[in-house]
XYZ file of C-alpha atoms in Angstrom:
384
model
C -0.318 0.179 -0.076
C 1.236 3.526 -1.215
C 0.263 7.016 -0.202
C 1.635 10.152 -1.398
C 3.406 12.801 0.189
C 4.658 15.664 -1.867
C 6.711 14.133 -4.514
C 8.042 11.110 -2.540
C 5.900 8.035 -2.252
C 6.037 6.000 1.408
C 4.878 2.427 1.540
C 3.145 1.301 4.683
C 2.527 -2.344 6.240
C -0.037 -4.205 5.164
C -3.183 -4.650 7.438
C -2.693 -7.155 10.200
C -6.180 -8.927 10.241
C -6.313 -12.576 11.780
C -7.533 -15.367 9.628
C -10.953 -16.813 9.848
C -12.538 -20.302 8.777
C -15.929 -21.924 9.637
C -15.256 -25.714 8.650
C -15.482 -26.309 12.923
C -17.370 -23.871 14.556
C -15.828 -20.492 14.611
C -11.854 -20.483 14.175
C -9.883 -17.707 14.455
C -6.184 -17.259 14.086
C -3.575 -14.711 14.574
C -1.860 -12.955 11.815
C 1.564 -14.435 12.967
C 0.226 -17.698 13.442
C 0.853 -17.622 17.355
C -2.302 -17.848 18.750
C -5.988 -20.001 17.548
C -8.924 -20.190 19.103
C -12.147 -22.252 18.028
C -15.795 -20.871 19.216
C -18.333 -23.353 19.243
C -21.785 -23.835 21.230
C -24.468 -26.450 21.561
C -27.656 -26.535 23.322
C -30.149 -29.431 23.553
C -34.044 -28.634 24.266
C -36.374 -32.039 25.451
C -39.882 -32.698 25.783
C -40.026 -35.879 28.030
C -43.162 -37.583 29.576
C -42.845 -39.992 32.508
C -45.869 -42.383 32.697
C -45.803 -45.003 35.080
C -48.125 -48.267 35.413
C -50.721 -47.838 37.675
C -52.637 -51.495 37.983
C -53.602 -52.149 34.459
C -53.257 -48.541 33.356
C -50.666 -46.010 32.213
C -50.736 -42.668 33.907
C -48.849 -39.519 33.478
C -46.681 -38.586 36.527
C -44.218 -35.972 35.023
C -43.764 -33.828 32.346
C -40.176 -32.459 31.629
C -39.410 -29.429 29.550
C -36.083 -27.779 29.813
C -32.914 -26.944 28.444
C -31.462 -30.345 29.116
C -27.425 -29.075 27.806
C -26.098 -25.463 26.957
C -22.585 -25.205 26.159
C -19.749 -23.347 25.392
C -16.671 -24.603 24.025
C -13.431 -22.824 23.155
C -10.131 -24.700 21.888
C -6.975 -23.934 20.339
C -3.170 -23.233 20.465
C -1.170 -20.644 22.180
C 2.340 -19.627 20.776
C 3.241 -23.389 19.179
C 0.801 -25.761 17.984
C 2.006 -28.016 20.381
C 0.788 -26.321 23.297
C -3.296 -26.648 23.163
C -5.716 -25.601 25.584
C -9.686 -26.696 25.989
C -12.103 -24.598 27.965
C -15.975 -25.647 28.224
C -18.477 -23.934 29.983
C -22.407 -25.480 31.092
C -24.943 -23.215 31.929
C -28.108 -25.175 32.830
C -28.986 -26.184 36.307
C -28.661 -29.767 35.664
C -24.972 -29.541 33.817
C -24.048 -27.320 37.090
C -24.977 -30.140 39.451
C -26.328 -27.286 41.731
C -28.556 -29.855 43.752
C -25.351 -31.432 45.104
C -22.706 -28.600 44.897
C -25.105 -25.587 46.137
C -23.404 -23.109 44.215
C -23.331 -22.560 40.114
C -20.394 -24.893 38.886
C -19.830 -23.987 35.808
C -16.186 -24.846 34.394
C -16.627 -28.499 33.481
C -13.141 -28.224 31.287
C -9.965 -26.054 31.754
C -6.967 -28.171 30.441
C -3.458 -27.299 29.147
C -1.901 -29.975 26.737
C 1.614 -30.509 25.532
C 2.313 -32.543 22.490
C 5.925 -33.800 23.094
C 5.603 -36.049 19.683
C 3.165 -37.593 17.459
C 2.504 -40.457 19.819
C 3.126 -38.784 23.490
C 1.376 -35.616 25.024
C 0.727 -34.852 28.674
C -1.953 -32.412 30.232
C -2.857 -30.385 33.560
C -5.619 -29.154 34.580
C -9.564 -30.217 34.896
C -11.261 -32.312 31.935
C -12.672 -36.002 31.791
C -11.178 -38.865 33.177
C -10.403 -41.978 30.732
C -12.957 -43.938 31.579
C -15.772 -46.049 30.119
C -16.395 -45.025 26.445
C -19.873 -43.605 26.481
C -18.541 -41.103 29.250
C -15.721 -39.911 27.204
C -18.227 -39.497 23.877
C -19.307 -36.085 23.822
C -23.338 -35.287 25.156
C -23.343 -34.017 22.072
C -22.455 -36.960 19.915
C -24.900 -39.769 21.547
C -27.394 -41.785 19.305
C -30.086 -41.479 22.271
C -31.199 -38.285 24.220
C -28.774 -39.548 27.028
C -25.942 -41.772 28.178
C -27.362 -45.172 29.878
C -28.365 -45.675 33.281
C -25.362 -47.642 33.863
C -23.052 -44.520 32.928
C -25.230 -42.333 35.179
C -24.493 -44.458 38.167
C -21.084 -45.523 38.052
C -19.198 -43.258 35.580
C -16.067 -41.471 36.871
C -16.402 -37.973 35.100
C -14.653 -35.183 35.678
C -11.572 -34.329 37.735
C -8.469 -32.135 38.308
C -5.089 -33.692 37.607
C -2.266 -34.617 35.404
C -3.387 -37.083 32.350
C -1.062 -38.402 29.871
C -1.743 -39.939 26.214
C -0.012 -42.464 24.106
C -1.062 -43.615 20.662
C 1.222 -46.498 19.183
C -0.289 -47.580 15.896
C -3.482 -49.921 16.909
C -2.908 -49.327 20.788
C -3.841 -46.455 22.719
C -3.040 -45.892 26.417
C -4.493 -42.931 28.641
C -3.445 -42.239 32.539
C -4.581 -39.969 35.066
C -3.441 -38.761 38.517
C -6.126 -36.448 39.896
C -7.744 -35.031 43.197
C -10.338 -37.682 43.316
C -12.913 -35.074 44.282
C -14.469 -33.966 41.172
C -14.909 -30.903 39.588
C -14.042 -27.243 40.798
C -13.181 -28.116 44.638
C -11.471 -25.565 47.054
C -9.035 -28.478 48.485
C -8.455 -31.998 48.626
C -7.444 -34.870 50.927
C -4.192 -36.588 51.117
C -5.363 -39.372 48.862
C -5.526 -39.303 45.170
C -7.349 -41.039 42.178
C -5.338 -43.201 39.593
C -6.930 -44.215 36.176
C -5.355 -45.854 33.722
C -7.233 -46.675 30.154
C -5.841 -49.106 27.471
C -7.870 -49.705 23.920
C -6.620 -51.757 21.052
C -7.891 -51.566 17.614
C -6.975 -54.744 16.007
C -8.502 -53.618 12.388
C -6.854 -49.867 12.465
C -8.251 -46.589 13.661
C -11.664 -45.469 12.668
C -12.426 -43.221 10.071
C -12.385 -38.989 11.069
C -12.549 -40.222 15.197
C -15.637 -42.686 14.663
C -14.569 -44.428 17.778
C -15.534 -41.527 20.085
C -18.625 -40.373 18.679
C -21.938 -43.345 18.643
C -23.592 -44.315 15.230
C -21.544 -45.123 12.074
C -22.295 -41.673 10.657
C -18.797 -42.242 8.247
C -20.188 -45.452 6.827
C -17.106 -47.364 7.673
C -15.792 -49.267 4.300
C -14.464 -51.995 6.082
C -15.187 -53.518 9.579
C -13.556 -51.612 12.442
C -13.382 -52.898 16.363
C -12.411 -51.030 19.434
C -11.622 -53.116 22.703
C -11.267 -50.700 26.194
C -10.494 -51.510 29.524
C -10.284 -49.301 32.307
C -9.342 -48.885 36.162
C -9.505 -46.495 38.428
C -8.684 -46.368 42.208
C -10.094 -43.522 44.147
C -8.355 -42.837 47.619
C -10.003 -41.478 50.873
C -12.699 -39.941 48.780
C -15.817 -38.269 50.244
C -18.749 -38.502 47.933
C -20.746 -41.681 47.271
C -19.400 -41.949 43.548
C -15.760 -40.921 43.996
C -15.583 -37.869 41.716
C -19.727 -37.659 42.185
C -22.465 -38.097 44.019
C -23.666 -36.684 47.846
C -21.134 -36.522 50.701
C -20.350 -39.340 52.672
C -20.190 -38.813 56.706
C -16.446 -40.528 56.068
C -14.118 -41.184 53.780
C -14.033 -44.175 51.453
C -11.462 -45.836 49.376
C -13.295 -46.910 45.808
C -12.072 -48.884 43.032
C -14.130 -48.790 39.233
C -13.705 -51.509 36.550
C -14.671 -50.944 33.484
C -14.392 -52.395 29.628
C -16.443 -52.049 26.713
C -16.504 -52.984 23.194
C -16.852 -51.002 19.899
C -18.075 -52.622 16.390
C -19.100 -50.279 13.035
C -19.408 -50.900 9.762
C -21.411 -49.717 6.767
C -23.973 -47.561 8.642
C -24.563 -50.692 11.334
C -22.715 -49.807 15.156
C -22.807 -51.960 18.160
C -22.075 -51.217 21.464
C -21.584 -52.456 24.993
C -20.256 -52.144 28.442
C -19.713 -53.334 31.899
C -19.149 -51.433 34.997
C -18.168 -52.272 38.234
C -17.638 -50.174 41.116
C -17.019 -51.431 45.018
C -15.808 -50.373 48.226
C -14.889 -52.852 51.168
C -16.904 -50.523 53.721
C -19.524 -49.010 51.537
C -21.975 -47.592 54.519
C -20.989 -44.534 56.426
C -22.754 -43.209 59.435
C -23.205 -39.840 61.097
C -23.289 -39.160 64.778
C -26.681 -39.021 65.005
C -26.630 -43.022 63.142
C -28.033 -41.396 60.013
C -26.762 -43.421 56.844
C -25.038 -42.613 53.540
C -23.287 -45.089 51.311
C -21.056 -45.666 48.602
C -22.999 -46.565 45.542
C -21.656 -49.844 44.750
C -22.934 -52.180 41.926
C -22.353 -53.460 38.371
C -24.216 -52.421 35.286
C -24.071 -53.768 31.461
C -25.335 -51.832 28.640
C -25.605 -53.027 25.278
C -26.540 -50.274 22.112
C -27.115 -51.025 18.574
C -28.044 -48.934 15.558
C -28.517 -48.862 11.903
C -27.924 -45.451 9.601
C -30.205 -45.640 6.474
C -29.090 -43.579 3.206
C -31.715 -40.653 4.495
C -29.708 -40.227 7.598
C -32.512 -41.558 9.532
C -31.208 -43.988 12.311
C -32.809 -46.811 14.332
C -31.281 -47.193 17.459
C -32.045 -49.720 20.100
C -30.783 -50.030 23.963
C -30.693 -52.503 26.997
C -29.254 -51.365 30.073
C -29.248 -53.188 33.806
C -28.003 -51.751 36.822
C -27.778 -54.108 40.068
C -26.799 -53.035 43.626
C -24.463 -55.047 45.694
C -25.692 -56.824 48.225
C -24.131 -54.384 51.305
C -27.135 -51.845 49.684
C -29.325 -54.234 48.086
C -31.927 -52.666 50.589
C -31.082 -48.976 49.663
C -30.914 -49.286 46.019
C -33.326 -50.659 43.472
C -32.201 -53.104 40.464
C -33.122 -51.118 37.426
C -33.419 -52.272 33.981
C -34.194 -50.221 30.636
C -35.340 -51.515 26.939
C -34.989 -48.416 24.558
C -35.759 -47.884 20.737
C -34.848 -44.668 19.525
C -35.057 -43.135 16.185
C -33.069 -39.918 14.933
C -32.725 -37.710 11.950
C -29.305 -36.178 11.436
C -29.648 -32.631 9.625
C -25.934 -31.537 9.808
C -24.224 -35.025 11.486
C -24.457 -34.706 15.389
C -24.259 -31.085 15.009
C -28.187 -30.665 13.826
C -30.294 -33.649 14.764
C -33.523 -34.799 15.732
C -33.547 -37.383 18.725
C -36.765 -39.270 19.780
C -37.143 -42.412 22.058
C -39.351 -44.519 23.729
C -38.314 -46.663 27.256
C -39.651 -49.002 29.268
C -38.253 -48.862 33.089
C -38.654 -51.354 35.780
C -37.767 -51.228 38.778
C -36.836 -53.627 41.680
C -37.288 -52.677 45.248
C -36.145 -54.528 48.109
C -37.342 -52.100 51.199
C -39.852 -53.985 53.283
C -39.999 -57.054 50.916
C -39.891 -57.122 47.077
C -41.662 -54.421 44.818
C -41.795 -54.054 41.298
C -42.646 -50.874 39.626
C -42.855 -49.947 35.849
C -42.938 -46.988 33.759
C -42.762 -45.355 30.122
C -40.444 -42.665 29.469
C -40.694 -40.684 26.083
C -38.426 -38.257 25.011
C -38.146 -35.392 22.074
C -35.195 -33.630 21.569
C -33.482 -31.251 19.425
C -30.043 -30.527 19.253
C -28.198 -27.293 17.448
C -24.677 -26.603 17.594
C -21.365 -25.343 15.683
Protein backbone atom coordinates (compact mmCIF):
# COMPACT_ATOMS: atom_id res chain seq x y z
CA UNK A 1 0.00 0.00 0.00
CA UNK A 2 1.34 3.47 -0.93
CA UNK A 3 0.45 7.05 0.05
CA UNK A 4 1.87 10.21 -1.62
CA UNK A 5 3.69 12.89 0.36
CA UNK A 6 4.74 15.65 -1.95
CA UNK A 7 6.89 14.19 -4.65
CA UNK A 8 7.75 11.09 -2.57
CA UNK A 9 5.82 7.86 -2.24
CA UNK A 10 5.83 6.07 1.14
CA UNK A 11 5.10 2.34 1.59
CA UNK A 12 2.97 1.35 4.63
CA UNK A 13 2.90 -2.10 6.24
CA UNK A 14 -0.01 -4.37 5.23
CA UNK A 15 -3.06 -4.46 7.47
CA UNK A 16 -2.71 -7.11 10.20
CA UNK A 17 -6.01 -9.00 10.34
CA UNK A 18 -6.76 -12.44 11.83
CA UNK A 19 -7.55 -15.39 9.60
CA UNK A 20 -11.04 -16.89 9.92
CA UNK A 21 -12.43 -20.25 8.88
CA UNK A 22 -15.66 -22.08 9.67
CA UNK A 23 -15.08 -25.80 9.15
CA UNK A 24 -15.49 -26.59 12.88
CA UNK A 25 -17.21 -23.69 14.58
CA UNK A 26 -15.76 -20.19 14.32
CA UNK A 27 -11.97 -20.41 14.10
CA UNK A 28 -9.67 -17.39 14.44
CA UNK A 29 -5.93 -17.50 13.86
CA UNK A 30 -3.62 -14.58 14.66
CA UNK A 31 -1.72 -13.03 11.70
CA UNK A 32 1.58 -14.30 13.12
CA UNK A 33 0.08 -17.78 13.68
CA UNK A 34 1.04 -17.70 17.37
CA UNK A 35 -2.52 -18.02 18.62
CA UNK A 36 -5.64 -19.86 17.51
CA UNK A 37 -9.09 -20.01 19.07
CA UNK A 38 -12.05 -22.09 17.95
CA UNK A 39 -15.47 -21.13 19.34
CA UNK A 40 -18.35 -23.58 19.42
CA UNK A 41 -21.68 -23.84 21.21
CA UNK A 42 -24.42 -26.43 21.45
CA UNK A 43 -27.79 -26.75 23.10
CA UNK A 44 -30.23 -29.56 23.67
CA UNK A 45 -33.92 -28.72 24.14
CA UNK A 46 -36.08 -31.54 25.44
CA UNK A 47 -39.65 -32.64 26.09
CA UNK A 48 -40.11 -35.84 28.11
CA UNK A 49 -43.09 -37.66 29.59
CA UNK A 50 -42.81 -40.06 32.56
CA UNK A 51 -45.74 -42.47 32.61
CA UNK A 52 -45.89 -45.03 35.44
CA UNK A 53 -48.14 -48.09 35.38
CA UNK A 54 -51.01 -47.93 37.88
CA UNK A 55 -52.33 -51.50 38.07
CA UNK A 56 -53.55 -52.07 34.50
CA UNK A 57 -53.40 -48.52 33.17
CA UNK A 58 -50.71 -46.08 32.16
CA UNK A 59 -50.71 -42.71 33.90
CA UNK A 60 -48.77 -39.47 33.56
CA UNK A 61 -46.55 -38.65 36.53
CA UNK A 62 -44.21 -35.97 35.20
CA UNK A 63 -43.71 -33.74 32.18
CA UNK A 64 -40.14 -32.63 31.58
CA UNK A 65 -39.71 -29.50 29.46
CA UNK A 66 -36.28 -27.91 29.73
CA UNK A 67 -32.95 -26.99 28.24
CA UNK A 68 -31.05 -30.21 28.95
CA UNK A 69 -27.65 -28.79 28.06
CA UNK A 70 -26.23 -25.44 26.98
CA UNK A 71 -22.47 -25.44 26.47
CA UNK A 72 -19.78 -23.07 25.21
CA UNK A 73 -16.45 -24.52 24.13
CA UNK A 74 -13.18 -22.75 23.31
CA UNK A 75 -10.07 -24.56 22.11
CA UNK A 76 -6.91 -23.87 20.12
CA UNK A 77 -3.20 -23.29 20.68
CA UNK A 78 -1.01 -20.62 22.25
CA UNK A 79 2.44 -19.64 20.84
CA UNK A 80 3.01 -23.14 19.47
CA UNK A 81 0.75 -25.70 17.81
CA UNK A 82 2.12 -28.17 20.38
CA UNK A 83 0.67 -26.19 23.30
CA UNK A 84 -3.11 -26.54 23.14
CA UNK A 85 -5.97 -25.69 25.47
CA UNK A 86 -9.60 -26.69 25.99
CA UNK A 87 -12.20 -24.66 27.89
CA UNK A 88 -15.83 -25.74 28.27
CA UNK A 89 -18.53 -23.95 30.25
CA UNK A 90 -22.08 -25.08 31.08
CA UNK A 91 -25.09 -22.93 31.85
CA UNK A 92 -28.06 -25.12 32.82
CA UNK A 93 -28.88 -26.10 36.40
CA UNK A 94 -28.44 -29.83 35.79
CA UNK A 95 -25.13 -29.28 34.01
CA UNK A 96 -23.84 -27.23 36.94
CA UNK A 97 -24.63 -29.97 39.53
CA UNK A 98 -26.33 -27.21 41.49
CA UNK A 99 -28.51 -29.53 43.58
CA UNK A 100 -25.42 -31.29 44.97
CA UNK A 101 -22.82 -28.50 45.13
CA UNK A 102 -25.21 -25.62 45.99
CA UNK A 103 -23.21 -23.24 43.81
CA UNK A 104 -23.18 -22.58 40.04
CA UNK A 105 -20.51 -25.11 39.00
CA UNK A 106 -20.00 -23.63 35.54
CA UNK A 107 -16.50 -24.84 34.59
CA UNK A 108 -16.49 -28.29 33.04
CA UNK A 109 -13.14 -28.31 31.23
CA UNK A 110 -10.05 -26.15 31.69
CA UNK A 111 -7.09 -28.10 30.32
CA UNK A 112 -3.66 -27.26 28.94
CA UNK A 113 -1.98 -29.99 26.86
CA UNK A 114 1.56 -30.21 25.48
CA UNK A 115 2.27 -32.59 22.61
CA UNK A 116 5.83 -33.89 22.96
CA UNK A 117 5.58 -35.98 19.80
CA UNK A 118 2.98 -37.44 17.44
CA UNK A 119 2.56 -40.34 19.85
CA UNK A 120 2.83 -38.76 23.31
CA UNK A 121 1.24 -35.78 25.05
CA UNK A 122 0.51 -34.65 28.61
CA UNK A 123 -2.01 -32.27 30.09
CA UNK A 124 -2.70 -30.44 33.34
CA UNK A 125 -6.08 -29.17 34.45
CA UNK A 126 -9.67 -30.29 34.73
CA UNK A 127 -11.37 -32.52 32.16
CA UNK A 128 -12.91 -35.96 31.73
CA UNK A 129 -10.98 -38.86 33.17
CA UNK A 130 -10.22 -41.74 30.74
CA UNK A 131 -13.22 -43.77 31.87
CA UNK A 132 -15.90 -45.74 30.03
CA UNK A 133 -16.32 -44.98 26.33
CA UNK A 134 -19.88 -43.67 26.54
CA UNK A 135 -18.86 -41.10 29.18
CA UNK A 136 -15.79 -39.95 27.25
CA UNK A 137 -17.99 -39.49 24.17
CA UNK A 138 -19.38 -35.97 24.08
CA UNK A 139 -23.02 -35.68 25.13
CA UNK A 140 -23.50 -34.01 21.75
CA UNK A 141 -22.38 -37.18 19.93
CA UNK A 142 -24.91 -39.66 21.34
CA UNK A 143 -27.38 -41.86 19.47
CA UNK A 144 -30.06 -41.37 22.13
CA UNK A 145 -31.06 -38.23 24.05
CA UNK A 146 -28.95 -39.28 27.02
CA UNK A 147 -26.41 -41.83 28.19
CA UNK A 148 -27.44 -45.09 29.88
CA UNK A 149 -28.44 -45.62 33.52
CA UNK A 150 -25.22 -47.63 33.93
CA UNK A 151 -23.13 -44.63 32.94
CA UNK A 152 -25.22 -42.35 35.18
CA UNK A 153 -24.63 -44.62 38.19
CA UNK A 154 -20.96 -45.56 37.80
CA UNK A 155 -19.03 -43.16 35.56
CA UNK A 156 -15.97 -41.38 37.02
CA UNK A 157 -16.66 -38.09 35.22
CA UNK A 158 -14.26 -35.14 35.47
CA UNK A 159 -11.44 -34.34 37.86
CA UNK A 160 -8.44 -32.03 38.22
CA UNK A 161 -4.99 -33.51 37.72
CA UNK A 162 -2.33 -34.67 35.30
CA UNK A 163 -3.20 -36.80 32.27
CA UNK A 164 -0.98 -38.58 29.75
CA UNK A 165 -1.88 -39.90 26.27
CA UNK A 166 0.11 -42.37 24.19
CA UNK A 167 -0.85 -43.73 20.76
CA UNK A 168 1.08 -46.52 19.08
CA UNK A 169 -0.35 -47.78 15.80
CA UNK A 170 -3.32 -49.90 16.93
CA UNK A 171 -2.92 -49.34 20.66
CA UNK A 172 -3.97 -46.37 22.82
CA UNK A 173 -2.94 -45.85 26.45
CA UNK A 174 -4.28 -43.09 28.70
CA UNK A 175 -3.60 -42.42 32.36
CA UNK A 176 -4.44 -39.84 35.00
CA UNK A 177 -3.47 -38.88 38.54
CA UNK A 178 -6.15 -36.57 39.93
CA UNK A 179 -7.60 -35.19 43.15
CA UNK A 180 -10.43 -37.72 43.26
CA UNK A 181 -12.89 -35.08 44.50
CA UNK A 182 -14.51 -34.02 41.24
CA UNK A 183 -15.02 -30.65 39.58
CA UNK A 184 -14.01 -27.27 40.96
CA UNK A 185 -13.13 -28.12 44.55
CA UNK A 186 -11.36 -25.68 46.89
CA UNK A 187 -9.04 -28.21 48.55
CA UNK A 188 -8.43 -31.94 48.68
CA UNK A 189 -7.35 -34.59 51.16
CA UNK A 190 -4.10 -36.62 51.06
CA UNK A 191 -5.75 -39.32 48.96
CA UNK A 192 -5.64 -39.14 45.16
CA UNK A 193 -7.34 -40.98 42.31
CA UNK A 194 -5.40 -43.13 39.83
CA UNK A 195 -6.93 -44.05 36.48
CA UNK A 196 -5.54 -46.00 33.55
CA UNK A 197 -7.22 -47.01 30.28
CA UNK A 198 -6.02 -49.12 27.37
CA UNK A 199 -7.61 -49.56 23.95
CA UNK A 200 -6.86 -51.99 21.15
CA UNK A 201 -7.98 -51.40 17.54
CA UNK A 202 -7.30 -54.71 15.78
CA UNK A 203 -8.48 -53.52 12.34
CA UNK A 204 -6.97 -50.05 12.46
CA UNK A 205 -8.29 -46.63 13.37
CA UNK A 206 -11.86 -45.52 12.74
CA UNK A 207 -12.57 -42.88 10.10
CA UNK A 208 -12.49 -39.30 11.39
CA UNK A 209 -12.22 -40.42 15.04
CA UNK A 210 -15.38 -42.51 14.75
CA UNK A 211 -14.55 -44.56 17.86
CA UNK A 212 -15.48 -41.50 19.95
CA UNK A 213 -18.89 -40.62 18.57
CA UNK A 214 -21.92 -42.90 18.52
CA UNK A 215 -23.47 -44.21 15.33
CA UNK A 216 -21.64 -45.06 12.12
CA UNK A 217 -22.06 -41.65 10.50
CA UNK A 218 -18.90 -42.24 8.43
CA UNK A 219 -20.30 -45.53 7.04
CA UNK A 220 -17.04 -47.41 7.58
CA UNK A 221 -15.94 -49.16 4.37
CA UNK A 222 -14.38 -52.04 6.30
CA UNK A 223 -15.18 -53.46 9.76
CA UNK A 224 -13.71 -51.45 12.64
CA UNK A 225 -13.40 -52.69 16.23
CA UNK A 226 -12.18 -51.12 19.46
CA UNK A 227 -11.72 -52.96 22.76
CA UNK A 228 -11.22 -50.88 25.90
CA UNK A 229 -10.55 -51.55 29.57
CA UNK A 230 -10.29 -49.06 32.46
CA UNK A 231 -9.28 -49.30 36.11
CA UNK A 232 -9.69 -46.46 38.60
CA UNK A 233 -8.74 -46.35 42.28
CA UNK A 234 -9.98 -43.38 44.32
CA UNK A 235 -8.27 -43.17 47.70
CA UNK A 236 -9.94 -41.50 50.68
CA UNK A 237 -12.82 -39.87 48.81
CA UNK A 238 -15.81 -38.23 50.48
CA UNK A 239 -18.42 -38.56 47.72
CA UNK A 240 -20.74 -41.48 47.09
CA UNK A 241 -19.50 -41.94 43.51
CA UNK A 242 -15.90 -40.84 44.01
CA UNK A 243 -15.84 -37.73 41.82
CA UNK A 244 -19.65 -37.45 41.82
CA UNK A 245 -22.60 -37.86 44.14
CA UNK A 246 -23.68 -36.64 47.55
CA UNK A 247 -21.22 -36.30 50.44
CA UNK A 248 -20.59 -39.25 52.76
CA UNK A 249 -20.17 -39.03 56.54
CA UNK A 250 -16.79 -40.77 56.37
CA UNK A 251 -14.11 -41.12 53.72
CA UNK A 252 -13.88 -44.32 51.71
CA UNK A 253 -11.67 -45.99 49.08
CA UNK A 254 -13.49 -46.80 45.84
CA UNK A 255 -12.45 -49.10 42.98
CA UNK A 256 -14.07 -48.92 39.55
CA UNK A 257 -13.53 -51.43 36.74
CA UNK A 258 -14.78 -50.92 33.20
CA UNK A 259 -14.70 -52.82 29.91
CA UNK A 260 -16.23 -51.87 26.57
CA UNK A 261 -16.50 -53.01 22.96
CA UNK A 262 -17.31 -51.01 19.83
CA UNK A 263 -18.00 -52.27 16.30
CA UNK A 264 -18.90 -50.24 13.19
CA UNK A 265 -19.38 -51.17 9.55
CA UNK A 266 -21.37 -49.76 6.64
CA UNK A 267 -23.86 -47.79 8.76
CA UNK A 268 -24.24 -50.46 11.48
CA UNK A 269 -22.94 -49.82 15.00
CA UNK A 270 -22.78 -52.02 18.08
CA UNK A 271 -21.43 -51.14 21.51
CA UNK A 272 -21.32 -52.91 24.87
CA UNK A 273 -20.12 -51.80 28.30
CA UNK A 274 -19.65 -53.39 31.70
CA UNK A 275 -18.92 -51.29 34.81
CA UNK A 276 -18.38 -52.36 38.40
CA UNK A 277 -17.82 -50.12 41.44
CA UNK A 278 -16.88 -51.46 44.86
CA UNK A 279 -15.76 -50.36 48.30
CA UNK A 280 -14.70 -52.60 51.18
CA UNK A 281 -17.10 -50.79 53.54
CA UNK A 282 -19.70 -48.79 51.57
CA UNK A 283 -21.84 -47.71 54.56
CA UNK A 284 -21.09 -44.50 56.52
CA UNK A 285 -22.92 -43.11 59.56
CA UNK A 286 -23.21 -39.72 61.19
CA UNK A 287 -23.00 -39.10 64.94
CA UNK A 288 -26.83 -39.24 64.93
CA UNK A 289 -26.63 -42.66 63.19
CA UNK A 290 -27.88 -41.31 59.85
CA UNK A 291 -26.80 -43.41 56.87
CA UNK A 292 -25.10 -42.50 53.61
CA UNK A 293 -23.36 -45.01 51.38
CA UNK A 294 -21.09 -45.58 48.40
CA UNK A 295 -23.08 -46.43 45.26
CA UNK A 296 -21.53 -49.88 44.90
CA UNK A 297 -22.79 -52.26 42.23
CA UNK A 298 -22.45 -53.41 38.65
CA UNK A 299 -24.11 -52.64 35.36
CA UNK A 300 -24.14 -53.61 31.71
CA UNK A 301 -25.25 -51.74 28.63
CA UNK A 302 -25.80 -52.95 25.04
CA UNK A 303 -26.61 -50.58 22.20
CA UNK A 304 -26.96 -50.96 18.45
CA UNK A 305 -28.06 -48.80 15.56
CA UNK A 306 -28.37 -48.66 11.80
CA UNK A 307 -28.07 -45.50 9.72
CA UNK A 308 -30.25 -45.50 6.62
CA UNK A 309 -29.10 -43.74 3.41
CA UNK A 310 -31.61 -40.96 4.23
CA UNK A 311 -29.66 -40.21 7.47
CA UNK A 312 -32.51 -41.63 9.49
CA UNK A 313 -31.20 -43.91 12.25
CA UNK A 314 -32.88 -46.68 14.22
CA UNK A 315 -31.40 -47.38 17.66
CA UNK A 316 -32.00 -49.99 20.35
CA UNK A 317 -30.55 -50.23 23.86
CA UNK A 318 -30.75 -52.56 26.86
CA UNK A 319 -29.30 -51.53 30.24
CA UNK A 320 -29.30 -53.23 33.62
CA UNK A 321 -28.16 -51.90 36.98
CA UNK A 322 -27.66 -54.14 40.04
CA UNK A 323 -26.55 -52.89 43.50
CA UNK A 324 -24.14 -55.04 45.51
CA UNK A 325 -25.52 -56.99 48.53
CA UNK A 326 -24.26 -54.43 51.08
CA UNK A 327 -26.68 -51.80 49.74
CA UNK A 328 -29.29 -54.09 48.18
CA UNK A 329 -31.99 -52.81 50.54
CA UNK A 330 -31.08 -49.18 49.84
CA UNK A 331 -30.93 -49.11 46.04
CA UNK A 332 -33.27 -50.43 43.34
CA UNK A 333 -32.41 -52.89 40.63
CA UNK A 334 -33.18 -51.17 37.34
CA UNK A 335 -33.48 -52.45 33.79
CA UNK A 336 -34.38 -50.45 30.70
CA UNK A 337 -35.40 -51.34 27.15
CA UNK A 338 -35.14 -48.38 24.74
CA UNK A 339 -35.99 -47.84 21.07
CA UNK A 340 -34.93 -44.60 19.40
CA UNK A 341 -35.27 -42.77 16.10
CA UNK A 342 -32.90 -40.03 14.91
CA UNK A 343 -32.79 -37.70 11.94
CA UNK A 344 -29.36 -36.21 11.25
CA UNK A 345 -29.60 -32.87 9.47
CA UNK A 346 -25.91 -31.93 9.86
CA UNK A 347 -24.31 -34.93 11.50
CA UNK A 348 -24.32 -34.76 15.30
CA UNK A 349 -24.30 -30.94 15.21
CA UNK A 350 -27.92 -30.58 14.11
CA UNK A 351 -30.25 -33.51 14.72
CA UNK A 352 -33.70 -34.54 15.86
CA UNK A 353 -33.94 -37.35 18.40
CA UNK A 354 -36.75 -39.33 19.97
CA UNK A 355 -36.94 -42.49 22.06
CA UNK A 356 -39.28 -44.53 24.21
CA UNK A 357 -38.09 -46.52 27.23
CA UNK A 358 -39.73 -49.23 29.31
CA UNK A 359 -38.17 -49.03 32.77
CA UNK A 360 -38.49 -51.79 35.37
CA UNK A 361 -37.56 -51.05 38.99
CA UNK A 362 -37.27 -53.71 41.68
CA UNK A 363 -37.00 -52.54 45.29
CA UNK A 364 -36.08 -54.81 48.21
CA UNK A 365 -37.08 -52.44 50.99
CA UNK A 366 -39.71 -54.11 53.18
CA UNK A 367 -39.94 -57.05 50.81
CA UNK A 368 -39.76 -57.13 47.04
CA UNK A 369 -41.71 -54.50 45.10
CA UNK A 370 -41.80 -54.00 41.34
CA UNK A 371 -42.59 -50.77 39.53
CA UNK A 372 -42.75 -50.02 35.83
CA UNK A 373 -42.91 -46.83 33.83
CA UNK A 374 -42.65 -45.63 30.26
CA UNK A 375 -40.41 -42.65 29.47
CA UNK A 376 -40.86 -40.84 26.15
CA UNK A 377 -38.37 -38.17 25.06
CA UNK A 378 -38.15 -35.72 22.17
CA UNK A 379 -35.04 -33.63 21.71
CA UNK A 380 -33.51 -31.21 19.23
CA UNK A 381 -29.79 -30.52 19.22
CA UNK A 382 -28.25 -27.49 17.53
CA UNK A 383 -24.59 -26.56 17.59
CA UNK A 384 -21.57 -25.47 15.59
